[in-house]
Short mmCIF file of C-alpha atoms and ligand atoms in Angstrom, two decimals:
data_model
loop_
_atom_site.label_atom_id
_atom_site.label_comp_id
_atom_site.label_asym_id
_atom_site.label_seq_id
_atom_site.Cartn_x
_atom_site.Cartn_y
_atom_site.Cartn_z
CA MET G 201 -52.91 -26.31 162.53
CA ARG G 202 -55.07 -28.49 160.28
CA GLU G 203 -54.24 -28.40 156.57
CA ILE G 204 -57.32 -28.99 154.40
CA LYS G 205 -56.58 -30.26 150.91
CA HIS G 206 -58.85 -31.15 148.02
CA PHE G 207 -60.09 -34.74 147.82
CA ILE G 208 -59.75 -35.86 144.19
CA ASN G 209 -59.85 -39.43 142.88
CA GLY G 210 -59.64 -40.89 146.37
CA ALA G 211 -56.61 -38.86 147.51
CA TYR G 212 -55.96 -35.56 149.30
CA VAL G 213 -54.10 -33.16 147.01
CA GLY G 214 -52.95 -29.55 147.36
CA SER G 215 -53.48 -26.72 144.89
CA ALA G 216 -50.85 -26.48 142.14
CA SER G 217 -50.83 -22.70 142.71
CA GLY G 218 -50.08 -23.16 146.40
CA ARG G 219 -52.91 -20.69 147.12
CA THR G 220 -54.54 -21.17 150.49
CA PHE G 221 -56.97 -19.33 152.76
CA ALA G 222 -57.64 -19.28 156.50
CA ASP G 223 -60.54 -21.11 158.12
CA ARG G 224 -61.46 -19.34 161.36
CA SER G 225 -63.67 -20.49 164.22
CA PRO G 226 -66.59 -18.09 164.76
CA THR G 227 -66.45 -18.87 168.49
CA ASP G 228 -63.22 -16.93 169.09
CA ASN G 229 -62.01 -15.98 165.58
CA ARG G 230 -58.83 -18.02 165.92
CA GLN G 231 -57.53 -19.76 162.81
CA ILE G 232 -58.31 -23.48 162.88
CA ALA G 233 -57.08 -24.55 159.44
CA VAL G 234 -55.17 -23.63 156.33
CA VAL G 235 -57.36 -24.51 153.34
CA HIS G 236 -56.15 -25.02 149.77
CA GLU G 237 -58.00 -22.88 147.21
CA ALA G 238 -58.81 -24.76 144.00
CA GLY G 239 -57.92 -23.30 140.62
CA ARG G 240 -59.38 -24.38 137.30
CA ASP G 241 -56.82 -27.23 137.17
CA GLU G 242 -58.03 -28.80 140.42
CA VAL G 243 -61.67 -28.42 139.44
CA ASP G 244 -60.95 -29.98 136.04
CA ALA G 245 -59.09 -32.88 137.67
CA ALA G 246 -62.04 -33.49 140.03
CA VAL G 247 -64.60 -33.43 137.21
CA ARG G 248 -62.47 -35.77 135.10
CA ALA G 249 -62.08 -38.17 138.05
CA ALA G 250 -65.87 -38.14 138.55
CA ARG G 251 -66.45 -38.81 134.85
CA ALA G 252 -63.95 -41.68 134.82
CA ALA G 253 -65.51 -43.23 137.94
CA LEU G 254 -68.89 -43.48 136.19
CA ALA G 255 -67.30 -45.84 133.65
CA GLY G 256 -65.34 -47.71 136.34
CA PRO G 257 -66.38 -50.19 139.07
CA TRP G 258 -68.96 -47.73 140.46
CA GLY G 259 -70.91 -47.78 137.23
CA ARG G 260 -70.97 -51.57 137.26
CA LEU G 261 -72.24 -52.05 140.82
CA THR G 262 -75.72 -53.51 141.25
CA VAL G 263 -78.24 -51.48 143.23
CA ALA G 264 -77.80 -53.89 146.13
CA GLU G 265 -74.01 -53.37 146.11
CA ARG G 266 -74.41 -49.58 145.95
CA VAL G 267 -76.90 -49.69 148.84
CA GLU G 268 -74.48 -51.76 150.90
CA ARG G 269 -71.70 -49.22 150.39
CA LEU G 270 -73.94 -46.27 151.24
CA TYR G 271 -74.91 -47.98 154.49
CA ALA G 272 -71.19 -48.40 155.15
CA VAL G 273 -70.69 -44.64 154.64
CA ALA G 274 -73.44 -43.88 157.17
CA ASP G 275 -71.93 -46.37 159.61
CA GLY G 276 -68.51 -44.83 158.97
CA ILE G 277 -69.75 -41.38 159.97
CA ASN G 278 -71.34 -42.79 163.12
CA ALA G 279 -68.15 -44.70 163.96
CA ARG G 280 -66.26 -41.36 163.90
CA PHE G 281 -69.17 -39.39 165.39
CA ASP G 282 -67.08 -37.39 167.87
CA GLU G 283 -64.57 -36.37 165.19
CA PHE G 284 -67.38 -35.09 162.96
CA LEU G 285 -69.01 -33.40 165.96
CA GLU G 286 -65.81 -31.61 166.96
CA ALA G 287 -65.02 -30.55 163.39
CA GLU G 288 -68.55 -29.27 162.68
CA CYS G 289 -68.69 -27.26 165.92
CA LEU G 290 -65.18 -25.88 165.36
CA ASP G 291 -66.25 -24.63 161.95
CA THR G 292 -69.69 -23.28 162.87
CA GLY G 293 -69.52 -22.55 166.60
CA LYS G 294 -72.86 -24.32 167.06
CA PRO G 295 -73.43 -26.00 170.44
CA TYR G 296 -72.53 -29.68 170.73
CA SER G 297 -76.06 -30.21 172.10
CA LEU G 298 -77.48 -29.11 168.72
CA ALA G 299 -75.00 -30.84 166.39
CA ARG G 300 -75.16 -34.07 168.44
CA HIS G 301 -78.91 -34.33 167.85
CA VAL G 302 -79.32 -32.79 164.39
CA ASP G 303 -76.27 -32.22 162.19
CA ILE G 304 -74.23 -35.39 162.65
CA PRO G 305 -77.03 -37.99 162.99
CA ARG G 306 -78.83 -36.55 159.96
CA GLY G 307 -75.52 -36.28 158.10
CA ALA G 308 -75.29 -40.06 158.37
CA ALA G 309 -79.01 -40.86 158.03
CA ASN G 310 -79.20 -39.07 154.67
CA PHE G 311 -77.18 -41.90 153.13
CA LYS G 312 -79.40 -44.65 154.55
CA VAL G 313 -82.74 -43.05 153.67
CA PHE G 314 -81.80 -42.72 149.99
CA ALA G 315 -80.18 -46.16 149.87
CA ASP G 316 -83.50 -47.55 151.10
CA MET G 317 -85.38 -45.47 148.54
CA VAL G 318 -83.49 -46.77 145.50
CA LYS G 319 -83.70 -50.34 146.85
CA ASN G 320 -87.51 -50.21 146.82
CA VAL G 321 -88.50 -47.76 144.09
CA ALA G 322 -90.30 -49.11 141.02
CA THR G 323 -90.60 -47.68 137.54
CA GLU G 324 -93.67 -47.82 135.24
CA SER G 325 -94.79 -49.94 132.30
CA PHE G 326 -97.73 -49.77 129.87
CA THR G 327 -99.01 -52.27 127.31
CA MET G 328 -100.53 -50.76 124.19
CA ALA G 329 -102.60 -51.94 121.25
CA THR G 330 -101.03 -51.81 117.76
CA PRO G 331 -102.69 -51.84 114.31
CA ASP G 332 -101.51 -55.37 113.65
CA GLY G 333 -103.13 -56.53 116.91
CA ALA G 334 -99.87 -57.89 118.36
CA GLY G 335 -99.50 -55.01 120.78
CA ALA G 336 -96.42 -53.38 122.32
CA LEU G 337 -94.92 -53.09 125.79
CA ASN G 338 -93.59 -49.82 127.22
CA TYR G 339 -91.36 -49.73 130.26
CA ALA G 340 -89.34 -46.96 131.92
CA LEU G 341 -85.69 -47.16 132.96
CA ARG G 342 -83.88 -44.79 135.28
CA ARG G 343 -80.22 -44.03 134.61
CA PRO G 344 -77.78 -41.84 136.61
CA LYS G 345 -77.62 -38.27 135.34
CA GLY G 346 -73.79 -38.35 135.47
CA VAL G 347 -71.44 -35.92 137.24
CA ILE G 348 -73.31 -33.76 139.76
CA GLY G 349 -71.88 -30.44 140.95
CA VAL G 350 -72.81 -29.92 144.62
CA ILE G 351 -72.44 -26.49 146.27
CA SER G 352 -73.30 -26.77 149.95
CA PRO G 353 -73.86 -24.05 152.59
CA TRP G 354 -72.22 -23.11 155.91
CA ASN G 355 -75.21 -23.36 158.24
CA LEU G 356 -75.58 -27.16 158.40
CA PRO G 357 -72.45 -28.13 156.46
CA LEU G 358 -72.53 -31.94 156.82
CA LEU G 359 -76.32 -32.39 156.87
CA LEU G 360 -77.00 -30.23 153.81
CA MET G 361 -74.09 -31.67 151.86
CA THR G 362 -75.10 -35.33 152.43
CA TRP G 363 -78.74 -34.33 151.76
CA LYS G 364 -77.46 -33.96 148.19
CA VAL G 365 -74.57 -36.45 148.00
CA GLY G 366 -76.72 -39.24 149.50
CA PRO G 367 -79.36 -39.34 146.73
CA ALA G 368 -76.79 -38.48 144.06
CA LEU G 369 -74.71 -41.56 144.88
CA ALA G 370 -77.78 -43.73 145.59
CA CYS G 371 -78.90 -43.05 142.01
CA GLY G 372 -75.47 -44.05 140.66
CA ASN G 373 -74.04 -40.59 139.94
CA THR G 374 -70.64 -39.25 140.95
CA VAL G 375 -70.12 -35.87 142.62
CA VAL G 376 -67.80 -32.90 142.87
CA VAL G 377 -68.58 -31.00 146.06
CA LYS G 378 -67.64 -27.39 146.81
CA PRO G 379 -68.37 -26.74 150.50
CA SER G 380 -68.60 -23.20 151.82
CA GLU G 381 -65.22 -21.58 152.42
CA GLU G 382 -66.48 -20.91 155.95
CA THR G 383 -66.98 -24.59 156.84
CA PRO G 384 -64.76 -27.06 154.95
CA LEU G 385 -63.85 -29.50 157.74
CA THR G 386 -66.58 -32.18 157.73
CA THR G 387 -66.87 -32.30 153.94
CA ALA G 388 -63.11 -32.88 153.79
CA LEU G 389 -63.25 -35.53 156.55
CA LEU G 390 -65.96 -37.46 154.70
CA GLY G 391 -63.35 -38.38 152.06
CA GLU G 392 -61.64 -40.69 154.55
CA VAL G 393 -64.98 -42.34 155.34
CA MET G 394 -65.74 -42.80 151.64
CA ASN G 395 -62.44 -44.61 151.08
CA ALA G 396 -62.96 -46.80 154.15
CA ALA G 397 -66.50 -47.68 153.03
CA GLY G 398 -65.29 -48.97 149.68
CA ILE G 399 -66.67 -46.12 147.58
CA PRO G 400 -64.41 -46.25 144.50
CA ALA G 401 -61.96 -43.41 143.84
CA GLY G 402 -63.47 -40.55 141.87
CA VAL G 403 -67.06 -41.08 143.05
CA TYR G 404 -66.82 -38.45 145.81
CA ASN G 405 -64.58 -35.46 145.10
CA VAL G 406 -64.17 -32.24 147.11
CA ILE G 407 -62.64 -28.96 145.97
CA HIS G 408 -62.31 -25.92 148.22
CA GLY G 409 -62.56 -22.21 147.56
CA PHE G 410 -64.92 -19.32 147.10
CA GLY G 411 -67.71 -18.50 144.66
CA PRO G 412 -67.03 -15.92 141.93
CA GLU G 413 -63.64 -16.23 140.20
CA SER G 414 -62.92 -19.28 142.33
CA ALA G 415 -63.83 -22.95 142.81
CA GLY G 416 -67.60 -22.39 142.84
CA ALA G 417 -67.65 -20.57 139.50
CA PHE G 418 -65.12 -22.95 137.92
CA LEU G 419 -67.31 -25.91 138.95
CA THR G 420 -70.65 -24.52 137.73
CA GLU G 421 -69.07 -23.36 134.45
CA HIS G 422 -67.31 -26.71 133.81
CA PRO G 423 -68.82 -28.40 130.71
CA GLY G 424 -68.17 -31.82 132.28
CA VAL G 425 -70.75 -31.18 135.02
CA ASP G 426 -74.15 -32.61 134.04
CA ALA G 427 -76.33 -30.99 136.73
CA ILE G 428 -75.92 -28.63 139.70
CA THR G 429 -77.55 -28.71 143.12
CA PHE G 430 -77.15 -25.74 145.44
CA THR G 431 -78.42 -24.56 148.82
CA GLY G 432 -77.86 -20.94 149.74
CA GLU G 433 -78.85 -17.37 148.98
CA THR G 434 -81.25 -16.60 146.15
CA ARG G 435 -78.77 -14.10 144.65
CA THR G 436 -76.10 -16.83 144.32
CA GLY G 437 -78.70 -19.21 142.92
CA THR G 438 -79.42 -16.75 140.14
CA ALA G 439 -75.71 -16.62 139.21
CA ILE G 440 -75.44 -20.41 139.24
CA MET G 441 -78.54 -20.72 137.07
CA LYS G 442 -76.94 -18.43 134.47
CA ALA G 443 -73.84 -20.64 134.43
CA ALA G 444 -75.99 -23.79 134.19
CA ALA G 445 -77.78 -22.39 131.16
CA VAL G 446 -74.61 -22.88 129.11
CA GLY G 447 -74.92 -26.51 128.06
CA VAL G 448 -78.53 -26.57 129.33
CA ARG G 449 -77.69 -28.23 132.66
CA ASP G 450 -80.44 -29.02 135.18
CA VAL G 451 -80.47 -27.30 138.58
CA SER G 452 -81.96 -28.15 141.96
CA PHE G 453 -82.07 -25.17 144.32
CA GLU G 454 -83.02 -24.62 147.93
CA LEU G 455 -82.63 -20.87 148.33
CA GLY G 456 -83.63 -18.07 150.68
CA GLY G 457 -86.77 -17.58 152.70
CA LYS G 458 -88.61 -15.16 154.97
CA ASN G 459 -90.68 -17.80 156.68
CA PRO G 460 -93.81 -16.86 158.65
CA ALA G 461 -95.26 -18.40 161.80
CA VAL G 462 -99.00 -17.80 162.25
CA VAL G 463 -100.20 -18.14 165.85
CA PHE G 464 -103.95 -18.24 166.58
CA ALA G 465 -105.41 -17.47 169.99
CA ASP G 466 -106.74 -21.03 170.29
CA CYS G 467 -103.25 -22.61 170.00
CA ASP G 468 -101.44 -24.73 172.60
CA PHE G 469 -99.61 -21.70 174.01
CA ASP G 470 -96.60 -23.48 175.52
CA ALA G 471 -96.07 -25.54 172.36
CA ALA G 472 -96.30 -22.42 170.18
CA ILE G 473 -93.77 -20.58 172.33
CA GLU G 474 -91.36 -23.54 172.43
CA GLY G 475 -91.68 -24.11 168.70
CA THR G 476 -91.25 -20.44 167.79
CA LEU G 477 -88.23 -20.05 170.07
CA ARG G 478 -86.59 -22.96 168.20
CA SER G 479 -87.64 -21.78 164.75
CA ALA G 480 -86.43 -18.22 165.39
CA PHE G 481 -83.23 -18.82 167.40
CA SER G 482 -81.99 -22.39 166.79
CA ASN G 483 -78.53 -22.49 165.15
CA CYS G 484 -78.34 -18.73 165.93
CA GLY G 485 -81.20 -18.16 163.49
CA GLN G 486 -79.13 -19.61 160.64
CA VAL G 487 -81.67 -22.13 159.39
CA CYS G 488 -83.26 -21.73 155.94
CA LEU G 489 -86.52 -23.12 157.39
CA GLY G 490 -86.42 -20.76 160.37
CA THR G 491 -88.98 -18.10 161.29
CA GLU G 492 -88.25 -14.37 160.89
CA ARG G 493 -91.89 -13.17 160.77
CA VAL G 494 -94.39 -14.05 163.51
CA TYR G 495 -98.08 -13.15 163.20
CA VAL G 496 -100.13 -13.51 166.41
CA GLU G 497 -103.90 -13.20 166.74
CA ARG G 498 -104.49 -9.95 168.67
CA PRO G 499 -106.01 -11.34 171.91
CA LEU G 500 -102.81 -13.38 172.43
CA PHE G 501 -100.30 -10.82 171.16
CA GLU G 502 -99.03 -9.18 174.37
CA ARG G 503 -98.83 -12.47 176.29
CA PHE G 504 -97.04 -14.17 173.39
CA VAL G 505 -94.45 -11.38 172.97
CA ALA G 506 -93.71 -11.39 176.72
CA ALA G 507 -93.21 -15.16 176.80
CA LEU G 508 -91.05 -15.13 173.63
CA LYS G 509 -88.91 -12.36 175.19
CA GLU G 510 -88.43 -14.39 178.34
CA GLY G 511 -87.41 -17.46 176.35
CA ALA G 512 -84.97 -15.52 174.16
CA GLU G 513 -83.31 -13.97 177.22
CA ARG G 514 -82.79 -17.45 178.72
CA LEU G 515 -80.52 -18.47 175.81
CA ARG G 516 -76.88 -18.78 176.92
CA PRO G 517 -73.99 -18.04 174.52
CA GLY G 518 -70.74 -19.93 175.05
CA ARG G 519 -68.23 -22.45 173.81
CA PRO G 520 -69.75 -25.27 171.72
CA ASP G 521 -68.50 -27.98 174.11
CA ASP G 522 -69.90 -26.24 177.22
CA PRO G 523 -73.05 -28.19 178.18
CA GLN G 524 -74.60 -24.93 179.43
CA THR G 525 -74.36 -23.36 175.97
CA THR G 526 -77.69 -22.99 174.16
CA LEU G 527 -76.71 -20.28 171.68
CA GLY G 528 -73.80 -20.26 169.28
CA PRO G 529 -72.29 -17.37 167.30
CA LEU G 530 -73.03 -16.35 163.73
CA VAL G 531 -70.79 -18.06 161.19
CA SER G 532 -68.43 -15.19 160.38
CA GLN G 533 -67.52 -11.58 161.13
CA GLU G 534 -68.91 -10.66 157.70
CA HIS G 535 -72.29 -12.25 158.44
CA ARG G 536 -72.29 -10.69 161.93
CA ALA G 537 -71.82 -7.24 160.36
CA LYS G 538 -74.76 -7.95 158.02
CA VAL G 539 -77.04 -9.00 160.89
CA LEU G 540 -76.00 -6.03 163.07
CA GLY G 541 -76.74 -3.81 160.06
CA TYR G 542 -80.32 -5.08 160.13
CA TYR G 543 -80.44 -4.55 163.90
CA ALA G 544 -79.58 -0.91 163.31
CA LYS G 545 -81.97 -0.56 160.37
CA ALA G 546 -84.87 -1.92 162.45
CA VAL G 547 -84.40 0.92 164.94
CA GLU G 548 -84.04 3.48 162.13
CA GLN G 549 -87.35 2.25 160.71
CA GLY G 550 -89.17 2.59 164.00
CA ALA G 551 -89.07 -0.84 165.57
CA THR G 552 -89.74 -1.42 169.23
CA VAL G 553 -86.80 -3.57 170.40
CA VAL G 554 -88.47 -6.03 172.78
CA THR G 555 -85.11 -7.67 173.52
CA GLY G 556 -81.60 -7.79 172.02
CA GLY G 557 -80.71 -5.62 169.03
CA GLU G 558 -76.96 -5.52 169.80
CA PRO G 559 -73.80 -7.65 170.01
CA PHE G 560 -73.16 -9.94 172.95
CA VAL G 561 -70.09 -8.63 174.84
CA MET G 562 -68.18 -11.83 175.69
CA GLU G 563 -65.22 -12.37 178.01
CA GLY G 564 -61.73 -13.71 177.32
CA PRO G 565 -61.00 -15.44 173.96
CA LEU G 566 -64.73 -15.47 173.13
CA ALA G 567 -64.65 -11.68 172.93
CA GLU G 568 -63.30 -12.04 169.37
CA GLY G 569 -66.19 -14.32 168.30
CA CYS G 570 -69.20 -13.50 166.09
CA TRP G 571 -71.72 -13.03 168.91
CA VAL G 572 -75.04 -11.19 168.66
CA LYS G 573 -78.03 -11.13 170.98
CA PRO G 574 -81.28 -12.90 170.11
CA THR G 575 -83.62 -10.12 169.06
CA ILE G 576 -87.38 -9.56 168.91
CA TRP G 577 -89.01 -6.55 167.28
CA THR G 578 -92.57 -5.25 167.14
CA GLY G 579 -94.07 -2.18 165.53
CA LEU G 580 -92.41 -2.29 162.11
CA ALA G 581 -94.40 -1.53 158.97
CA ASP G 582 -95.17 -4.47 156.67
CA ASP G 583 -92.74 -3.07 154.07
CA ALA G 584 -89.83 -2.58 156.49
CA ALA G 585 -86.50 -4.17 155.53
CA CYS G 586 -86.53 -6.53 158.53
CA VAL G 587 -89.98 -7.76 157.53
CA ARG G 588 -89.21 -8.15 153.80
CA GLU G 589 -85.57 -9.25 153.54
CA GLU G 590 -83.94 -12.49 154.73
CA ILE G 591 -81.57 -11.68 157.62
CA PHE G 592 -80.52 -15.23 158.58
CA GLY G 593 -79.83 -14.31 162.20
CA PRO G 594 -81.39 -14.84 165.65
CA CYS G 595 -84.15 -12.30 165.16
CA CYS G 596 -87.84 -12.06 164.36
CA HIS G 597 -90.58 -9.45 164.05
CA VAL G 598 -93.92 -10.08 165.80
CA ARG G 599 -97.13 -8.47 164.51
CA PRO G 600 -100.79 -8.85 165.56
CA PHE G 601 -103.58 -9.83 163.14
CA ASP G 602 -107.38 -9.91 163.49
CA SER G 603 -108.66 -12.52 161.03
CA GLU G 604 -107.61 -15.69 159.21
CA GLU G 605 -107.87 -13.83 155.87
CA GLU G 606 -105.55 -11.08 157.13
CA ALA G 607 -103.09 -13.67 158.45
CA VAL G 608 -102.93 -15.40 155.06
CA ARG G 609 -102.48 -12.08 153.23
CA LEU G 610 -99.65 -11.02 155.55
CA ALA G 611 -97.90 -14.42 155.53
CA ASN G 612 -98.00 -14.64 151.72
CA ASP G 613 -96.81 -11.05 151.21
CA THR G 614 -93.23 -12.11 150.36
CA PRO G 615 -91.22 -13.02 147.24
CA TYR G 616 -90.22 -16.24 149.01
CA GLY G 617 -92.08 -19.49 149.60
CA LEU G 618 -89.99 -22.00 151.52
CA ALA G 619 -91.58 -22.89 154.88
CA ALA G 620 -94.33 -21.82 157.28
CA ALA G 621 -95.61 -22.82 160.71
CA VAL G 622 -99.24 -22.56 161.87
CA TRP G 623 -100.26 -22.89 165.54
CA THR G 624 -103.96 -23.49 166.12
CA GLY G 625 -106.37 -25.86 167.88
CA ASN G 626 -108.88 -25.59 165.02
CA LEU G 627 -108.48 -28.56 162.67
CA GLY G 628 -110.40 -27.08 159.75
CA ARG G 629 -108.47 -23.80 159.93
CA ALA G 630 -105.15 -25.68 160.13
CA HIS G 631 -105.85 -27.47 156.83
CA ARG G 632 -107.23 -24.32 155.19
CA MET G 633 -104.09 -22.40 156.14
CA ALA G 634 -101.83 -25.22 154.90
CA ALA G 635 -103.62 -25.13 151.54
CA THR G 636 -103.40 -21.35 151.11
CA LEU G 637 -99.91 -20.50 152.39
CA ASP G 638 -97.24 -20.03 149.65
CA ALA G 639 -94.67 -22.47 151.01
CA GLY G 640 -93.07 -25.75 149.99
CA ILE G 641 -93.31 -27.02 153.56
CA VAL G 642 -96.04 -26.16 156.10
CA TRP G 643 -95.77 -27.33 159.69
CA ILE G 644 -98.97 -27.43 161.77
CA ASN G 645 -98.44 -27.22 165.56
CA SER G 646 -94.79 -28.20 165.02
CA TRP G 647 -91.52 -27.09 163.40
CA PHE G 648 -88.65 -28.97 161.76
CA LEU G 649 -90.25 -32.39 162.10
CA ARG G 650 -88.62 -34.10 159.13
CA ASP G 651 -89.74 -37.27 157.37
CA LEU G 652 -87.03 -37.65 154.72
CA ARG G 653 -89.43 -39.36 152.31
CA THR G 654 -91.48 -36.18 151.89
CA PRO G 655 -91.00 -33.54 149.18
CA PHE G 656 -88.60 -30.81 150.36
CA GLY G 657 -88.06 -27.50 148.60
CA GLY G 658 -89.38 -24.00 148.05
CA SER G 659 -91.66 -22.10 145.69
CA LYS G 660 -91.28 -18.57 144.23
CA GLN G 661 -87.75 -17.25 144.95
CA SER G 662 -87.06 -19.98 147.50
CA GLY G 663 -85.94 -22.52 144.98
CA ILE G 664 -86.44 -24.92 142.11
CA GLY G 665 -87.38 -28.57 142.41
CA ARG G 666 -88.10 -30.93 145.28
CA GLU G 667 -85.72 -33.36 146.94
CA GLY G 668 -86.51 -36.04 149.49
CA GLY G 669 -87.69 -39.63 149.07
CA VAL G 670 -88.67 -40.55 145.52
CA HIS G 671 -88.78 -36.84 144.62
CA SER G 672 -84.97 -36.84 144.46
CA LEU G 673 -85.18 -39.27 141.54
CA GLU G 674 -86.47 -36.48 139.32
CA PHE G 675 -83.23 -34.54 139.63
CA TYR G 676 -80.66 -37.29 140.14
CA THR G 677 -81.75 -39.64 137.32
CA GLU G 678 -82.66 -39.52 133.63
CA LEU G 679 -85.86 -41.42 132.90
CA LYS G 680 -86.14 -43.19 129.54
CA ASN G 681 -89.03 -45.08 127.98
CA VAL G 682 -88.46 -48.30 126.05
CA CYS G 683 -91.17 -49.51 123.63
CA VAL G 684 -91.03 -53.18 122.57
CA LYS G 685 -93.16 -54.45 119.64
CA LEU G 686 -94.64 -57.80 120.71
O1 LIG S 878 -83.92 -31.19 157.12
C1 LIG S 878 -83.48 -31.17 155.97
O2 LIG S 878 -83.45 -32.16 155.20
C2 LIG S 878 -82.96 -29.92 155.45
O3 LIG S 878 -82.68 -29.86 154.29
C3 LIG S 878 -82.75 -28.82 156.35
C4 LIG S 878 -82.49 -27.60 155.82
C5 LIG S 878 -82.10 -26.53 156.64
C6 LIG S 878 -81.67 -25.41 156.04
O4 LIG S 878 -81.10 -24.41 156.67
#
């Protein structure tokens, strides 16, 4: 049985209270680790270690030296690729075929892309006239913001944690990370890689536990934390923002979504089906950028629904390491109950269940896992719960539309604004739709193509701020102007 301790000041330490909790695999519900739960003492020790590290060797490294170490972290993850793969799939149940191509490679790449960014980014300077005619020179300097609190989610645990830790460290900050209680393994393992890569003690710290009245709350309330970055549910984001207000700490949020896909009759049909199957069912629908609402131009509607049904029914649940597996479980029994609650509500509210709508009955040890069937609905009203609320499961509602204007109205009829996908062969319409959809990211004839230099984040209740490329500088650095009289 693995024992997962906190990683503070370069060493693994247990909780003074001795409190622990079970980490269970969603594949078969067996316990895979005993995890220490942090109290205020452990959180305080982690924040103090991060503060001290800023004034230590880490704070004195040149950009080139920091870049070199971040490359070593990325190489360290890749050198232990199979360990990270096994740990991530143990914790999440996701298929190896998915984590091998997305989670682990991106978990490493996030360090390199931000190391490259800080190596090449410039700041600004202005010369100005002065009354005495001698003039003055202005130039901007970027400085690390300090100790960053990172609260990372359970759906892509390594990828979404290093999406924050990568730029934070690249900009010279130190971090205290609280991974989800559902998926602590890869965040804990990264501590070993940090030590091996020569990242000084105290730069990367990890504390484990839950949200309210536990590690998450203690971290966001800690006065020694200078800024907080969080990916997860909008409701939790609101609570974190209230905590951040004390001491006026900055926040960077990627929150919930109810992302639309808009499919026009002139689209590349096979591409639209393949892309929508991925955006609706990949990672068992547990992707913040995923699609839960599909709008299809009426002439294509019946054909599209039939093809989507066929694709959904081809998905095969199973063990993560089984090469035949193309569908994993949901992350926990609690989340499974939530998703099945929406499955029931859809029927109560009059949905036609095109496919799915129930648990997967699995054999042997898998019978105890968090399995649900991929589900497609039609026929719900626009104000139905499954059309309005984020479910975060392998399900989507498909609705016909008759005009571009109607499609835009329907797609934008949501309190969220994270991502959208548009499938059309009409170039002008593609760009018009991209301009009018309320989303931080719009994919045209594609989904989840990611250039890490681009701005990433949501509008409305999907988040605050943008991360990615130079956009991460806004959150992870303080910018100062220096004015020199010549
Ligand atoms: O691709 C990314 O950088 C990213 O942040 C993915 C987010 C997925 C959320 O569920």
